[in-house]
Amino acid sequence: MRRWEAAEREIPGPVIVILETAMGYLDDIKLIDTQLEMMRAGKMRSGSTTTAGRVDTTAADIARLTASRQNLIEALEILTRQPASDGSSRVHWYTLKRSTPLFDPPQKDEWTIPGELSPEAALAYFAKYEGFADGLEISDEDGLLTEFVLEKREVLRRQVGASQRLSAGKLVDTYLVRLTSMPTSPKPRRRN
């Protein structure tokens, strides 16, 4: 970051997108805080006027804005890969391994990604960026078609200077995984 601030290095595009999104979330939270403060102080009311009189919806709007604020805070925590404030760990470290390694040096047998929210999100990442064009899915049953094992682990955060280092922690769960479009066996030919 020091090099970015000193203009010694250009800020990478993905970092710019994350920073802009995070700043947007912070702006939205600030706006909601202002609206909530005004509504709670009675300086702002919401509702509508009907033939029967005025219907005040301020309390419902306070509840809606409070829920929206909490959703934005959770999205900001997820975006910045920060631990959740409620003590839970919503992001995990996923490792996809072949059930039977190929031992062929040009081919990989293991892939990892830190910070995904769900096993499905991790599989979508592996399918898109690691060359599984047919896609990957969690299998409900053990068998020959489950070519991979997906390990879900806790994310360990270690402060190193001004940055955090992420690493895989304790095993949380495992999933059997197969390719989405498995090759089907050829249909028998009919004799004429």
CSV table of C-alpha atoms in Angstrom, one decimal:
chain,number,residue,atom,x,y,z
A,1,MET,CA,0.0,0.0,0.0
A,2,ARG,CA,2.9,2.3,0.7
A,3,ARG,CA,4.1,1.9,-2.9
A,4,TRP,CA,0.6,2.5,-4.2
A,5,GLU,CA,0.3,5.7,-2.1
A,6,ALA,CA,3.7,6.9,-3.2
A,7,ALA,CA,2.8,6.1,-6.9
A,8,GLU,CA,5.7,3.7,-7.1
A,9,ARG,CA,3.4,1.0,-8.3
A,10,GLU,CA,0.0,1.1,-10.0
A,11,ILE,CA,-3.0,-0.2,-8.0
A,12,PRO,CA,-4.2,-3.5,-9.6
A,13,GLY,CA,-7.6,-3.4,-11.2
A,14,PRO,CA,-9.2,-6.0,-8.8
A,15,VAL,CA,-8.0,-4.0,-5.8
A,16,ILE,CA,-9.6,-0.8,-7.2
A,17,VAL,CA,-12.9,-2.6,-7.7
A,18,ILE,CA,-12.8,-3.9,-4.1
A,19,LEU,CA,-11.9,-0.5,-2.7
A,20,GLU,CA,-14.6,1.2,-4.7
A,21,THR,CA,-17.2,-1.3,-3.6
A,22,ALA,CA,-16.1,-1.1,0.1
A,23,MET,CA,-16.2,2.8,-0.1
A,24,GLY,CA,-19.8,2.5,-1.5
A,25,TYR,CA,-20.8,0.2,1.4
A,26,LEU,CA,-19.3,2.7,3.8
A,27,ASP,CA,-21.2,5.6,2.2
A,28,ASP,CA,-24.4,3.7,2.3
A,29,ILE,CA,-23.9,2.8,6.0
A,30,LYS,CA,-23.2,6.5,6.8
A,31,LEU,CA,-26.4,7.6,5.0
A,32,ILE,CA,-28.5,4.9,6.8
A,33,ASP,CA,-27.0,6.1,10.1
A,34,THR,CA,-28.0,9.7,9.4
A,35,GLN,CA,-31.6,8.6,8.5
A,36,LEU,CA,-31.8,6.4,11.6
A,37,GLU,CA,-30.6,9.3,13.8
A,38,MET,CA,-33.2,11.7,12.3
A,39,MET,CA,-36.0,9.2,12.6
A,40,ARG,CA,-35.2,8.2,16.2
A,41,ALA,CA,-35.0,11.9,17.2
A,42,GLY,CA,-38.3,12.6,15.5
A,43,LYS,CA,-36.8,15.0,13.0
A,44,MET,CA,-38.0,12.8,10.1
A,45,ARG,CA,-41.1,10.7,9.8
A,46,SER,CA,-42.3,8.3,7.1
A,47,GLY,CA,-45.8,7.2,6.2
A,48,SER,CA,-48.7,8.2,4.0
A,49,THR,CA,-51.9,10.1,4.2
A,50,THR,CA,-55.1,8.1,3.5
A,51,THR,CA,-58.7,9.1,3.6
A,52,ALA,CA,-58.8,7.8,7.2
A,53,GLY,CA,-55.9,10.0,8.2
A,54,ARG,CA,-52.1,9.8,8.4
A,55,VAL,CA,-50.5,6.4,8.7
A,56,ASP,CA,-47.1,6.5,10.3
A,57,THR,CA,-44.6,3.9,9.2
A,58,THR,CA,-41.6,5.3,11.0
A,59,ALA,CA,-41.1,2.3,13.3
A,60,ALA,CA,-41.3,-0.2,10.3
A,61,ASP,CA,-38.8,1.9,8.4
A,62,ILE,CA,-36.4,2.0,11.3
A,63,ALA,CA,-36.5,-1.8,11.5
A,64,ARG,CA,-36.0,-2.0,7.7
A,65,LEU,CA,-33.1,0.4,7.7
A,66,THR,CA,-31.5,-1.3,10.7
A,67,ALA,CA,-31.7,-4.7,8.9
A,68,SER,CA,-30.2,-3.0,5.7
A,69,ARG,CA,-27.4,-1.6,7.7
A,70,GLN,CA,-26.5,-5.0,9.2
A,71,ASN,CA,-26.6,-6.5,5.7
A,72,LEU,CA,-24.1,-3.9,4.5
A,73,ILE,CA,-21.8,-4.5,7.5
A,74,GLU,CA,-21.8,-8.2,6.8
A,75,ALA,CA,-21.2,-7.7,3.1
A,76,LEU,CA,-18.2,-5.3,4.0
A,77,GLU,CA,-16.8,-8.0,6.3
A,78,ILE,CA,-17.0,-10.6,3.6
A,79,LEU,CA,-15.6,-8.3,0.9
A,80,THR,CA,-12.6,-7.5,3.1
A,81,ARG,CA,-12.2,-11.0,4.4
A,82,GLN,CA,-12.5,-9.8,8.0
A,83,PRO,CA,-13.6,-12.0,10.8
A,84,ALA,CA,-17.3,-11.6,11.6
A,85,SER,CA,-18.1,-9.4,14.6
A,86,ASP,CA,-20.4,-12.1,16.0
A,87,GLY,CA,-17.5,-14.5,16.5
A,88,SER,CA,-18.5,-16.8,13.7
A,89,SER,CA,-16.3,-17.6,10.8
A,90,ARG,CA,-18.2,-17.1,7.6
A,91,VAL,CA,-15.2,-17.4,5.3
A,92,HIS,CA,-13.2,-20.6,4.9
A,93,TRP,CA,-10.2,-22.1,3.3
A,94,TYR,CA,-11.1,-24.8,0.7
A,95,THR,CA,-8.8,-27.4,-0.7
A,96,LEU,CA,-9.9,-29.6,-3.7
A,97,LYS,CA,-7.9,-32.8,-4.0
A,98,ARG,CA,-8.1,-35.7,-6.5
A,99,SER,CA,-9.3,-38.9,-4.7
A,100,THR,CA,-6.6,-40.8,-6.6
A,101,PRO,CA,-3.6,-38.6,-7.5
A,102,LEU,CA,-2.5,-38.8,-11.2
A,103,PHE,CA,1.2,-38.4,-10.3
A,104,ASP,CA,1.7,-36.8,-13.7
A,105,PRO,CA,3.8,-33.7,-13.2
A,106,PRO,CA,2.1,-31.6,-15.9
A,107,GLN,CA,-1.3,-32.2,-14.1
A,108,LYS,CA,-2.2,-30.8,-10.7
A,109,ASP,CA,-3.8,-33.0,-8.0
A,110,GLU,CA,-4.6,-30.3,-5.5
A,111,TRP,CA,-6.1,-26.7,-5.6
A,112,THR,CA,-6.7,-24.2,-2.8
A,113,ILE,CA,-8.7,-21.0,-2.3
A,114,PRO,CA,-8.9,-19.0,0.9
A,115,GLY,CA,-11.9,-16.9,1.8
A,116,GLU,CA,-14.9,-18.5,0.1
A,117,LEU,CA,-18.3,-18.5,1.8
A,118,SER,CA,-19.6,-21.9,0.7
A,119,PRO,CA,-18.5,-25.1,-0.8
A,120,GLU,CA,-20.5,-24.3,-3.9
A,121,ALA,CA,-18.7,-20.9,-4.3
A,122,ALA,CA,-15.4,-22.7,-4.0
A,123,LEU,CA,-16.4,-25.2,-6.6
A,124,ALA,CA,-17.6,-22.5,-8.9
A,125,TYR,CA,-14.2,-20.8,-8.5
A,126,PHE,CA,-12.3,-24.0,-9.3
A,127,ALA,CA,-14.5,-24.7,-12.3
A,128,LYS,CA,-14.0,-21.2,-13.7
A,129,TYR,CA,-10.3,-20.6,-13.0
A,130,GLU,CA,-8.7,-24.0,-12.7
A,131,GLY,CA,-9.8,-25.6,-15.9
A,132,PHE,CA,-12.8,-27.7,-14.9
A,133,ALA,CA,-14.9,-26.5,-17.9
A,134,ASP,CA,-17.6,-29.1,-17.3
A,135,GLY,CA,-18.1,-27.9,-13.8
A,136,LEU,CA,-17.9,-29.5,-10.4
A,137,GLU,CA,-20.7,-30.5,-7.9
A,138,ILE,CA,-21.0,-32.0,-4.5
A,139,SER,CA,-22.0,-35.7,-4.7
A,140,ASP,CA,-24.6,-37.2,-2.4
A,141,GLU,CA,-23.1,-40.6,-2.6
A,142,ASP,CA,-19.7,-42.3,-2.5
A,143,GLY,CA,-18.7,-44.1,-5.6
A,144,LEU,CA,-16.6,-44.3,-8.7
A,145,LEU,CA,-18.0,-41.0,-10.0
A,146,THR,CA,-16.6,-39.0,-7.0
A,147,GLU,CA,-13.2,-38.1,-8.4
A,148,PHE,CA,-12.4,-35.3,-5.9
A,149,VAL,CA,-12.6,-34.5,-2.2
A,150,LEU,CA,-13.2,-30.9,-1.0
A,151,GLU,CA,-11.9,-30.0,2.4
A,152,LYS,CA,-13.5,-27.0,4.2
A,153,ARG,CA,-11.1,-25.6,6.8
A,154,GLU,CA,-11.1,-22.6,9.1
A,155,VAL,CA,-9.1,-19.5,8.0
A,156,LEU,CA,-6.2,-18.6,10.3
A,157,ARG,CA,-5.2,-14.9,10.2
A,158,ARG,CA,-1.8,-13.8,11.3
A,159,GLN,CA,-0.7,-10.2,11.5
A,160,VAL,CA,2.6,-9.6,9.7
A,161,GLY,CA,3.5,-5.9,9.8
A,162,ALA,CA,0.6,-3.9,8.3
A,163,SER,CA,-0.9,-6.9,6.5
A,164,GLN,CA,-2.6,-10.2,7.3
A,165,ARG,CA,-1.4,-13.6,6.2
A,166,LEU,CA,-4.1,-16.3,5.7
A,167,SER,CA,-3.5,-20.0,6.1
A,168,ALA,CA,-5.6,-23.1,6.4
A,169,GLY,CA,-6.7,-24.1,9.9
A,170,LYS,CA,-8.7,-26.8,11.5
A,171,LEU,CA,-10.7,-29.2,9.3
A,172,VAL,CA,-14.4,-28.3,9.5
A,173,ASP,CA,-16.0,-30.6,6.9
A,174,THR,CA,-15.3,-32.7,3.8
A,175,TYR,CA,-17.4,-33.2,0.7
A,176,LEU,CA,-17.2,-35.8,-2.1
A,177,VAL,CA,-17.1,-34.0,-5.5
A,178,ARG,CA,-17.6,-35.1,-9.1
A,179,LEU,CA,-17.5,-33.5,-12.5
A,180,THR,CA,-20.9,-32.1,-13.4
A,181,SER,CA,-21.1,-33.7,-16.8
A,182,MET,CA,-19.8,-37.2,-16.4
A,183,PRO,CA,-19.2,-39.1,-19.5
A,184,THR,CA,-22.0,-41.5,-20.1
A,185,SER,CA,-21.5,-45.1,-21.1
A,186,PRO,CA,-22.2,-45.7,-24.8
A,187,LYS,CA,-25.7,-47.0,-25.5
A,188,PRO,CA,-25.8,-50.6,-26.9
A,189,ARG,CA,-26.5,-50.7,-30.6
A,190,ARG,CA,-29.6,-52.5,-31.8
A,191,ARG,CA,-29.1,-55.1,-34.5
A,192,ASN,CA,-31.3,-54.9,-37.5
